[in-house]
Amino acid sequence: MFCLLRHGCSQAWTRSTVLGKAPVFSSAITKNVHKYKPHYTHWKNSAFTTDHSSHPTGHMALLKKINQILLLLLVLTVCAILYNKVHQVPLALKNETVDLESPEEMEEEIPVVICAAAGRMGAAVAAISSIYSNTEANVLFYIVGLKTTIPHIRKWIENSKLKEIKFKVVEFNPMVLKGKIRQDASRPELLQPLNFVRFYLPLLIQKHEKVIYLDDDVIVQGDIQELYDTKLAPGHAAAFSDDCDLPSTHEMVRSVGMQNTYMGFLDYRKQAIRDLGISPSTCSFNPGVIVANMTEWKHQRITKQLEKWMQRNVDENLYSSTLGGGVATSPMLIVFHGKYSSINPMWHIRHLGWSPDARYSEQFLQEAKLLHWNGRYKPWDYPSVHTDLWENWFIPDPSGKFKLTRPDS
């Protein structure tokens, strides 16, 4: 006799995390279990009733017959077991409910963090669209926004073809930055709170060892799995792209006056900077694309180190007025100096937003895995360059609030 136990399980969950606050979870799990009771066949005593005192011979005959029946059942059971082992049906073909994870659930998740800022939310949408369209990997998007922008980005995703993606919307609490940012940067737009989300990755990512952070003004043309597979050396909490790593970009850097050394991001007139012992001609890196190891990040207390230099900049103005104007880049250059791994240069082709006139060759851009419009001239705005490559992945806002700026608009 065989008994089949089936489980039906449905689960709905939501998660809302506010950086700087404890995460709040809510879940509802229901299980419906249908048990098939084993059916037992009982031998009725009346059918085999004998008078033991009057018919001893009949009693022995009955026992012999029962033994023969039991022996036959045993032989049949053994044969059935052997038959099933030899002619086993592949699991994938069985019409049974099996309590196993699907291949997708068993596959490692790739967490990708992207910010969705007011006024440029279409950038995050285009970046997510490009990643999702160019990979078969199991990507989980952490979309970070402020309280006022979260409903908009959620509605945009749920009412477009991106509704199929796996994502969590996370609210960033700007109060964690109180007293840590000077208000005199040469580029005020860099002071917006979401620019500092990358400093607080461990507060955002709870269960993952490795995470990818991307600025919103990027387009991914390769498989994000390849970037995720970037090897980090022992003791390194992150990997970045050196600003001197690709010879083909050097001409672009020179032509637009882009800063690619520590001199462009730190004020070497200040004693605190000189005491670091870092040569001003040291090549800088761009933190718009990060592959981070959360265990090392927490072990080295990277967030605390970054906050310390933010606070020192408030008190001593160590980098806010420099040519690079990088209020987020500069503290990272200090904290990670000599202690980071390198990303494949083709996974971070940058400076596309530094000038409305300077352009890369089309062939070079087609070979690139990731394009970054860092600088003032963004591809959703005008003027800008190589906007066609960005617009291929843009998904219009269903609410109509976000619109592209074009010469004929």
Tab-separated table of C-alpha atoms in Angstrom:
chain	number	residue	atom	x	y	z
A	1	MET	CA	0.000	0.000	0.000
A	2	PHE	CA	1.323	3.453	-0.744
A	3	CYS	CA	0.442	6.723	0.968
A	4	LEU	CA	1.053	10.148	-0.729
A	5	LEU	CA	1.482	13.351	1.337
A	6	ARG	CA	1.165	16.605	-0.570
A	7	HIS	CA	1.967	20.094	0.587
A	8	GLY	CA	0.520	23.278	-0.838
A	9	CYS	CA	2.290	26.443	0.293
A	10	SER	CA	1.720	30.061	-0.611
A	11	GLN	CA	3.736	32.901	0.800
A	12	ALA	CA	3.414	36.651	0.439
A	13	TRP	CA	5.984	38.944	1.976
A	14	THR	CA	7.016	42.513	1.943
A	15	ARG	CA	10.004	44.236	3.328
A	16	SER	CA	10.590	47.915	3.930
A	17	THR	CA	13.914	49.022	5.303
A	18	VAL	CA	14.884	52.483	6.389
A	19	LEU	CA	18.603	52.959	6.560
A	20	GLY	CA	19.482	54.006	10.053
A	21	LYS	CA	16.365	52.189	11.429
A	22	ALA	CA	15.665	48.567	12.214
A	23	PRO	CA	14.193	46.585	9.279
A	24	VAL	CA	10.510	45.729	9.534
A	25	PHE	CA	9.229	42.517	8.152
A	26	SER	CA	5.699	41.270	7.605
A	27	SER	CA	4.833	37.888	6.239
A	28	ALA	CA	1.851	35.653	5.825
A	29	ILE	CA	2.347	31.983	5.304
A	30	THR	CA	-0.389	29.453	4.847
A	31	LYS	CA	-0.060	25.714	4.368
A	32	ASN	CA	-2.703	23.255	3.302
A	33	VAL	CA	-1.767	19.688	3.992
A	34	HIS	CA	-3.889	16.905	2.637
A	35	LYS	CA	-3.125	13.584	4.329
A	36	TYR	CA	-4.216	10.322	2.836
A	37	LYS	CA	-4.893	7.954	5.741
A	38	PRO	CA	-3.335	4.526	5.264
A	39	HIS	CA	-5.913	1.874	4.647
A	40	TYR	CA	-5.447	-1.207	6.773
A	41	THR	CA	-6.960	-4.561	5.906
A	42	HIS	CA	-7.878	-6.524	9.015
A	43	TRP	CA	-8.202	-10.254	9.057
A	44	LYS	CA	-11.530	-11.075	10.703
A	45	ASN	CA	-11.212	-13.536	13.537
A	46	SER	CA	-14.569	-15.092	12.669
A	47	ALA	CA	-13.274	-16.279	9.321
A	48	PHE	CA	-10.587	-18.322	10.998
A	49	THR	CA	-12.357	-19.301	14.154
A	50	THR	CA	-11.491	-22.773	15.266
A	51	ASP	CA	-12.051	-24.816	18.305
A	52	HIS	CA	-8.457	-25.251	19.511
A	53	SER	CA	-9.365	-28.021	21.932
A	54	SER	CA	-11.442	-30.000	19.471
A	55	HIS	CA	-9.463	-29.502	16.159
A	56	PRO	CA	-5.691	-29.312	16.677
A	57	THR	CA	-4.994	-30.561	13.165
A	58	GLY	CA	-7.148	-27.825	11.615
A	59	HIS	CA	-5.335	-25.251	13.724
A	60	MET	CA	-1.927	-26.272	12.384
A	61	ALA	CA	-3.218	-26.260	8.829
A	62	LEU	CA	-4.519	-22.713	9.291
A	63	LEU	CA	-1.153	-21.495	10.629
A	64	LYS	CA	0.615	-23.117	7.708
A	65	LYS	CA	-1.701	-21.412	5.227
A	66	ILE	CA	-1.204	-18.009	6.917
A	67	ASN	CA	2.576	-18.452	6.779
A	68	GLN	CA	2.389	-19.244	3.084
A	69	ILE	CA	0.315	-16.111	2.421
A	70	LEU	CA	2.717	-13.919	4.434
A	71	LEU	CA	5.698	-15.399	2.595
A	72	LEU	CA	4.026	-14.694	-0.748
A	73	LEU	CA	3.319	-11.073	0.268
A	74	LEU	CA	6.935	-10.644	1.340
A	75	VAL	CA	8.221	-11.947	-1.992
A	76	LEU	CA	5.852	-9.635	-3.910
A	77	THR	CA	6.976	-6.637	-1.829
A	78	VAL	CA	10.669	-7.345	-2.505
A	79	CYS	CA	9.968	-7.736	-6.216
A	80	ALA	CA	8.091	-4.436	-6.314
A	81	ILE	CA	10.974	-2.615	-4.596
A	82	LEU	CA	13.528	-4.083	-7.020
A	83	TYR	CA	11.349	-3.205	-10.014
A	84	ASN	CA	11.024	0.439	-8.891
A	85	LYS	CA	14.771	0.739	-8.451
A	86	VAL	CA	15.515	-0.629	-11.906
A	87	HIS	CA	12.746	1.294	-13.682
A	88	GLN	CA	12.867	4.531	-11.729
A	89	VAL	CA	11.010	7.412	-13.416
A	90	PRO	CA	13.055	10.621	-13.688
A	91	LEU	CA	11.967	13.129	-11.020
A	92	ALA	CA	11.287	15.836	-13.610
A	93	LEU	CA	8.698	13.641	-15.296
A	94	LYS	CA	6.744	12.622	-12.208
A	95	ASN	CA	3.367	14.251	-11.832
A	96	GLU	CA	3.894	14.841	-8.108
A	97	THR	CA	4.296	17.863	-5.879
A	98	VAL	CA	7.892	17.724	-4.604
A	99	ASP	CA	8.984	19.938	-1.737
A	100	LEU	CA	12.177	21.169	-3.414
A	101	GLU	CA	13.381	24.620	-4.343
A	102	SER	CA	13.130	25.522	-7.992
A	103	PRO	CA	16.440	25.904	-9.919
A	104	GLU	CA	15.964	29.700	-9.834
A	105	GLU	CA	15.605	29.695	-6.047
A	106	MET	CA	18.682	27.506	-5.675
A	107	GLU	CA	20.716	29.791	-7.955
A	108	GLU	CA	22.794	32.411	-6.181
A	109	GLU	CA	21.176	35.850	-6.062
A	110	ILE	CA	23.109	38.819	-7.388
A	111	PRO	CA	22.191	41.906	-5.319
A	112	VAL	CA	22.428	45.143	-7.295
A	113	VAL	CA	21.971	48.488	-5.519
A	114	ILE	CA	20.713	51.484	-7.537
A	115	CYS	CA	19.347	54.791	-6.269
A	116	ALA	CA	16.195	56.404	-7.644
A	117	ALA	CA	16.450	60.150	-7.075
A	118	ALA	CA	13.764	62.755	-7.682
A	119	GLY	CA	14.186	64.525	-11.001
A	120	ARG	CA	16.282	61.714	-12.498
A	121	MET	CA	14.247	58.617	-11.749
A	122	GLY	CA	14.279	57.644	-15.411
A	123	ALA	CA	18.003	57.032	-15.060
A	124	ALA	CA	17.467	54.242	-12.552
A	125	VAL	CA	14.739	52.726	-14.732
A	126	ALA	CA	16.998	52.664	-17.807
A	127	ALA	CA	19.887	51.155	-15.824
A	128	ILE	CA	17.657	48.412	-14.379
A	129	SER	CA	16.148	47.737	-17.802
A	130	SER	CA	19.587	47.295	-19.386
A	131	ILE	CA	20.755	44.892	-16.647
A	132	TYR	CA	17.588	42.786	-16.708
A	133	SER	CA	17.585	42.530	-20.509
A	134	ASN	CA	21.185	41.356	-20.811
A	135	THR	CA	21.387	38.533	-18.283
A	136	GLU	CA	19.859	35.215	-17.311
A	137	ALA	CA	21.256	35.575	-13.783
A	138	ASN	CA	19.074	35.668	-10.669
A	139	VAL	CA	19.315	39.422	-9.977
A	140	LEU	CA	17.729	41.057	-6.930
A	141	PHE	CA	17.509	44.845	-7.267
A	142	TYR	CA	17.718	47.023	-4.160
A	143	ILE	CA	16.148	50.295	-5.298
A	144	VAL	CA	16.935	53.054	-2.805
A	145	GLY	CA	14.972	56.276	-2.569
A	146	LEU	CA	13.751	58.952	-0.208
A	147	LYS	CA	10.323	58.697	1.363
A	148	THR	CA	8.783	61.138	-1.114
A	149	THR	CA	10.036	59.311	-4.226
A	150	ILE	CA	9.377	55.678	-3.321
A	151	PRO	CA	5.696	55.543	-4.443
A	152	HIS	CA	6.651	56.937	-7.855
A	153	ILE	CA	9.431	54.436	-8.621
A	154	ARG	CA	7.348	51.514	-7.340
A	155	LYS	CA	4.407	52.464	-9.570
A	156	TRP	CA	6.757	52.950	-12.549
A	157	ILE	CA	8.150	49.436	-12.179
A	158	GLU	CA	4.863	47.706	-11.462
A	159	ASN	CA	3.164	49.319	-14.478
A	160	SER	CA	5.858	48.600	-17.056
A	161	LYS	CA	7.659	45.589	-18.482
A	162	LEU	CA	9.937	45.723	-15.417
A	163	LYS	CA	7.127	44.243	-13.329
A	164	GLU	CA	8.821	40.849	-13.789
A	165	ILE	CA	12.021	41.831	-11.964
A	166	LYS	CA	12.833	40.847	-8.368
A	167	PHE	CA	13.272	44.005	-6.320
A	168	LYS	CA	13.081	45.579	-2.908
A	169	VAL	CA	12.414	49.263	-2.418
A	170	VAL	CA	14.440	50.735	0.433
A	171	GLU	CA	13.944	54.129	2.056
A	172	PHE	CA	17.103	56.062	2.875
A	173	ASN	CA	16.973	58.220	5.983
A	174	PRO	CA	18.989	61.404	5.269
A	175	MET	CA	19.264	62.081	9.003
A	176	VAL	CA	22.268	59.752	9.111
A	177	LEU	CA	24.156	62.497	7.216
A	178	LYS	CA	23.340	65.274	9.668
A	179	GLY	CA	26.464	67.308	10.426
A	180	LYS	CA	28.624	65.340	7.975
A	181	ILE	CA	28.315	67.364	4.743
A	182	ARG	CA	29.679	70.808	3.916
A	183	GLN	CA	27.316	72.963	1.879
A	184	ASP	CA	29.967	74.717	-0.242
A	185	ALA	CA	30.795	72.069	-2.841
A	186	SER	CA	31.526	73.248	-6.378
A	187	ARG	CA	28.748	70.956	-7.648
A	188	PRO	CA	25.750	71.273	-5.290
A	189	GLU	CA	23.879	68.449	-7.065
A	190	LEU	CA	26.436	66.039	-5.597
A	191	LEU	CA	25.221	66.916	-2.094
A	192	GLN	CA	21.871	65.160	-2.514
A	193	PRO	CA	21.549	62.433	0.165
A	194	LEU	CA	21.313	59.424	-2.140
A	195	ASN	CA	24.844	60.164	-3.366
A	196	PHE	CA	26.064	58.737	-0.043
A	197	VAL	CA	24.063	55.489	-0.041
A	198	ARG	CA	27.218	53.633	-1.145
A	199	PHE	CA	28.785	54.472	2.248
A	200	TYR	CA	26.078	52.512	4.063
A	201	LEU	CA	25.862	49.255	2.109
A	202	PRO	CA	25.994	46.962	5.199
A	203	LEU	CA	22.886	48.672	6.608
A	204	LEU	CA	21.108	47.947	3.346
A	205	ILE	CA	22.319	44.441	2.559
A	206	GLN	CA	21.610	41.944	5.320
A	207	LYS	CA	22.000	38.459	3.887
A	208	HIS	CA	24.484	38.785	1.021
A	209	GLU	CA	28.245	38.364	1.172
A	210	LYS	CA	28.875	40.210	-2.086
A	211	VAL	CA	27.037	43.157	-3.626
A	212	ILE	CA	27.192	45.382	-6.696
A	213	TYR	CA	26.586	49.119	-6.369
A	214	LEU	CA	25.899	51.174	-9.524
A	215	ASP	CA	25.351	54.880	-10.060
A	216	ASP	CA	22.033	55.548	-11.760
A	217	ASP	CA	23.609	57.174	-14.858
A	218	VAL	CA	24.954	53.898	-16.265
A	219	ILE	CA	23.881	51.445	-18.936
A	220	VAL	CA	24.929	47.799	-18.750
A	221	GLN	CA	25.577	46.138	-22.106
A	222	GLY	CA	27.181	42.940	-20.791
A	223	ASP	CA	26.005	40.140	-18.513
A	224	ILE	CA	26.001	41.422	-14.915
A	225	GLN	CA	27.086	37.940	-13.792
A	226	GLU	CA	30.519	38.704	-15.249
A	227	LEU	CA	30.885	41.835	-13.114
A	228	TYR	CA	29.649	39.970	-10.052
A	229	ASP	CA	32.353	37.329	-10.610
A	230	THR	CA	35.080	39.961	-10.161
A	231	LYS	CA	37.704	38.502	-7.824
A	232	LEU	CA	38.494	40.498	-4.693
A	233	ALA	CA	41.911	39.941	-3.139
A	234	PRO	CA	42.036	38.762	0.497
A	235	GLY	CA	41.596	41.724	2.839
A	236	HIS	CA	39.968	43.918	0.171
A	237	ALA	CA	36.484	45.216	0.932
A	238	ALA	CA	35.792	46.509	-2.582
A	239	ALA	CA	36.817	46.620	-6.237
A	240	PHE	CA	36.817	49.785	-8.385
A	241	SER	CA	37.977	50.982	-11.799
A	242	ASP	CA	41.222	52.966	-11.853
A	243	ASP	CA	40.954	56.244	-13.715
A	244	CYS	CA	44.222	55.400	-15.510
A	245	ASP	CA	43.378	51.805	-16.385
A	246	LEU	CA	42.379	52.129	-20.051
A	247	PRO	CA	44.756	53.860	-22.512
A	248	SER	CA	41.908	54.476	-24.983
A	249	THR	CA	40.273	56.826	-22.457
A	250	HIS	CA	43.364	58.934	-21.765
A	251	GLU	CA	42.792	61.227	-24.743
A	252	MET	CA	39.216	61.867	-23.600
A	253	VAL	CA	40.432	62.709	-20.086
A	254	ARG	CA	43.020	65.177	-21.386
A	255	SER	CA	40.652	66.815	-23.883
A	256	VAL	CA	37.963	67.631	-21.316
A	257	GLY	CA	40.222	68.407	-18.341
A	258	MET	CA	38.928	65.463	-16.326
A	259	GLN	CA	40.704	64.863	-13.017
A	260	ASN	CA	42.201	61.394	-12.700
A	261	THR	CA	44.687	61.780	-9.836
A	262	TYR	CA	44.369	62.395	-6.107
A	263	MET	CA	45.427	66.023	-6.720
A	264	GLY	CA	42.042	66.624	-8.330
A	265	PHE	CA	40.088	65.394	-5.308
A	266	LEU	CA	42.069	66.330	-2.189
A	267	ASP	CA	43.399	69.695	-1.037
A	268	TYR	CA	47.127	69.131	-0.613
A	269	ARG	CA	47.489	72.535	0.980
A	270	LYS	CA	45.978	71.016	4.115
A	271	GLN	CA	48.308	69.331	6.583
A	272	ALA	CA	45.840	66.521	7.266
A	273	ILE	CA	45.988	65.525	3.589
A	274	ARG	CA	49.771	65.727	3.380
A	275	ASP	CA	50.034	63.587	6.513
A	276	LEU	CA	48.325	60.741	4.637
A	277	GLY	CA	51.552	60.210	2.704
A	278	ILE	CA	49.692	59.713	-0.582
A	279	SER	CA	51.400	61.138	-3.666
A	280	PRO	CA	49.189	63.736	-5.397
A	281	SER	CA	49.970	62.058	-8.737
A	282	THR	CA	48.464	58.746	-7.573
A	283	CYS	CA	45.804	57.556	-9.970
A	284	SER	CA	42.296	57.960	-8.581
A	285	PHE	CA	39.392	55.541	-9.017
A	286	ASN	CA	35.709	56.055	-9.748
A	287	PRO	CA	33.229	54.717	-7.130
A	288	GLY	CA	30.268	54.783	-9.523
A	289	VAL	CA	30.699	51.032	-10.005
A	290	ILE	CA	31.569	48.974	-6.925
A	291	VAL	CA	31.824	45.265	-6.244
A	292	ALA	CA	31.912	44.985	-2.444
A	293	ASN	CA	32.577	42.256	0.112
A	294	MET	CA	30.245	42.884	3.038
A	295	THR	CA	32.196	40.797	5.527
A	296	GLU	CA	35.404	42.739	4.927
A	297	TRP	CA	33.509	46.038	4.823
A	298	LYS	CA	32.081	45.425	8.286
A	299	HIS	CA	35.303	43.932	9.655
A	300	GLN	CA	37.302	46.999	8.595
A	301	ARG	CA	34.536	49.360	9.747
A	302	ILE	CA	34.587	51.086	6.364
A	303	THR	CA	31.405	53.067	7.030
A	304	LYS	CA	32.842	54.499	10.273
A	305	GLN	CA	36.065	55.441	8.504
A	306	LEU	CA	34.155	57.231	5.733
A	307	GLU	CA	32.046	59.112	8.272
A	308	LYS	CA	35.190	60.184	10.127
A	309	TRP	CA	36.595	61.833	6.993
A	310	MET	CA	33.251	63.412	6.174
A	311	GLN	CA	33.247	64.974	9.628
A	312	ARG	CA	36.850	66.160	9.240
A	313	ASN	CA	35.945	67.762	5.929
A	314	VAL	CA	33.132	69.682	7.635
A	315	ASP	CA	35.648	70.966	10.184
A	316	GLU	CA	38.715	71.482	7.960
A	317	ASN	CA	37.449	71.680	4.336
A	318	LEU	CA	39.791	68.976	3.079
A	319	TYR	CA	38.210	68.301	-0.294
A	320	SER	CA	34.921	70.111	-0.988
A	321	SER	CA	36.512	72.944	-2.964
A	322	THR	CA	38.862	70.823	-5.064
A	323	LEU	CA	38.746	70.652	-8.858
A	324	GLY	CA	37.071	67.240	-8.875
A	325	GLY	CA	34.360	68.516	-6.560
A	326	GLY	CA	33.820	64.968	-5.375
A	327	VAL	CA	32.147	65.013	-1.986
A	328	ALA	CA	31.505	61.245	-2.155
A	329	THR	CA	34.598	60.221	-4.111
A	330	SER	CA	37.203	61.960	-1.933
A	331	PRO	CA	36.617	60.126	1.366
A	332	MET	CA	36.572	56.827	-0.507
A	333	LEU	CA	39.917	57.650	-2.126
A	334	ILE	CA	41.365	58.153	1.360
A	335	VAL	CA	39.856	55.091	3.038
A	336	PHE	CA	40.511	52.644	0.196
A	337	HIS	CA	43.962	53.879	-0.840
A	338	GLY	CA	46.110	50.840	-1.641
A	339	LYS	CA	43.421	48.460	-0.355
A	340	TYR	CA	41.095	47.657	-3.251
A	341	SER	CA	40.895	45.249	-6.171
A	342	SER	CA	40.409	46.211	-9.805
A	343	ILE	CA	37.390	45.854	-12.063
A	344	ASN	CA	37.877	44.929	-15.715
A	345	PRO	CA	38.248	48.330	-17.484
A	346	MET	CA	35.602	47.430	-20.072
A	347	TRP	CA	33.138	47.141	-17.203
A	348	HIS	CA	33.364	50.857	-16.504
A	349	ILE	CA	33.734	53.107	-19.550
A	350	ARG	CA	33.175	56.534	-18.049
A	351	HIS	CA	33.384	60.297	-18.724
A	352	LEU	CA	30.507	60.147	-21.251
A	353	GLY	CA	28.839	63.023	-19.405
A	354	TRP	CA	31.884	65.225	-18.957
A	355	SER	CA	31.530	67.235	-22.176
A	356	PRO	CA	28.738	67.698	-24.738
A	357	ASP	CA	31.318	67.651	-27.525
A	358	ALA	CA	33.852	64.900	-26.744
A	359	ARG	CA	32.881	61.507	-28.107
A	360	TYR	CA	34.222	57.967	-28.127
A	361	SER	CA	34.270	55.893	-31.317
A	362	GLU	CA	31.075	53.938	-31.884
A	363	GLN	CA	32.994	50.677	-32.250
A	364	PHE	CA	34.679	51.174	-28.874
A	365	LEU	CA	31.348	51.882	-27.177
A	366	GLN	CA	29.727	48.800	-28.735
A	367	GLU	CA	32.464	46.643	-27.183
A	368	ALA	CA	32.051	48.194	-23.736
A	369	LYS	CA	30.255	46.210	-21.034
A	370	LEU	CA	29.112	49.239	-19.014
A	371	LEU	CA	28.780	52.917	-19.976
A	372	HIS	CA	28.824	55.715	-17.385
A	373	TRP	CA	27.677	59.275	-18.070
A	374	ASN	CA	29.497	60.740	-15.058
A	375	GLY	CA	29.695	64.519	-15.311
A	376	ARG	CA	27.179	67.315	-15.831
A	377	TYR	CA	25.798	66.258	-19.227
A	378	LYS	CA	23.329	63.436	-18.652
A	379	PRO	CA	21.793	61.343	-21.478
A	380	TRP	CA	18.201	62.140	-20.448
A	381	ASP	CA	19.039	65.841	-20.661
A	382	TYR	CA	20.256	68.211	-23.352
A	383	PRO	CA	22.969	68.718	-24.458
A	384	SER	CA	24.573	65.302	-24.083
A	385	VAL	CA	26.392	62.693	-26.171
A	386	HIS	CA	25.730	59.081	-27.162
A	387	THR	CA	22.130	59.471	-26.045
A	388	ASP	CA	20.936	56.778	-28.473
A	389	LEU	CA	22.821	54.096	-26.531
A	390	TRP	CA	21.103	55.182	-23.332
A	391	GLU	CA	17.642	55.700	-24.827
A	392	ASN	CA	17.573	52.116	-26.139
A	393	TRP	CA	16.912	51.001	-22.566
A	394	PHE	CA	14.713	53.807	-21.314
A	395	ILE	CA	11.109	52.944	-20.440
A	396	PRO	CA	8.676	55.902	-20.484
A	397	ASP	CA	7.073	56.920	-17.206
A	398	PRO	CA	3.473	55.613	-17.104
A	399	SER	CA	2.501	58.616	-14.980
A	400	GLY	CA	4.030	61.068	-17.474
A	401	LYS	CA	5.922	62.949	-14.749
A	402	PHE	CA	9.409	62.185	-16.049
A	403	LYS	CA	10.135	63.392	-19.565
A	404	LEU	CA	13.285	63.377	-21.670
A	405	THR	CA	14.746	66.745	-22.626
A	406	ARG	CA	15.487	66.825	-26.344
A	407	PRO	CA	16.181	69.670	-28.818
A	408	ASP	CA	12.780	69.255	-30.453
A	409	SER	CA	10.816	68.709	-27.224
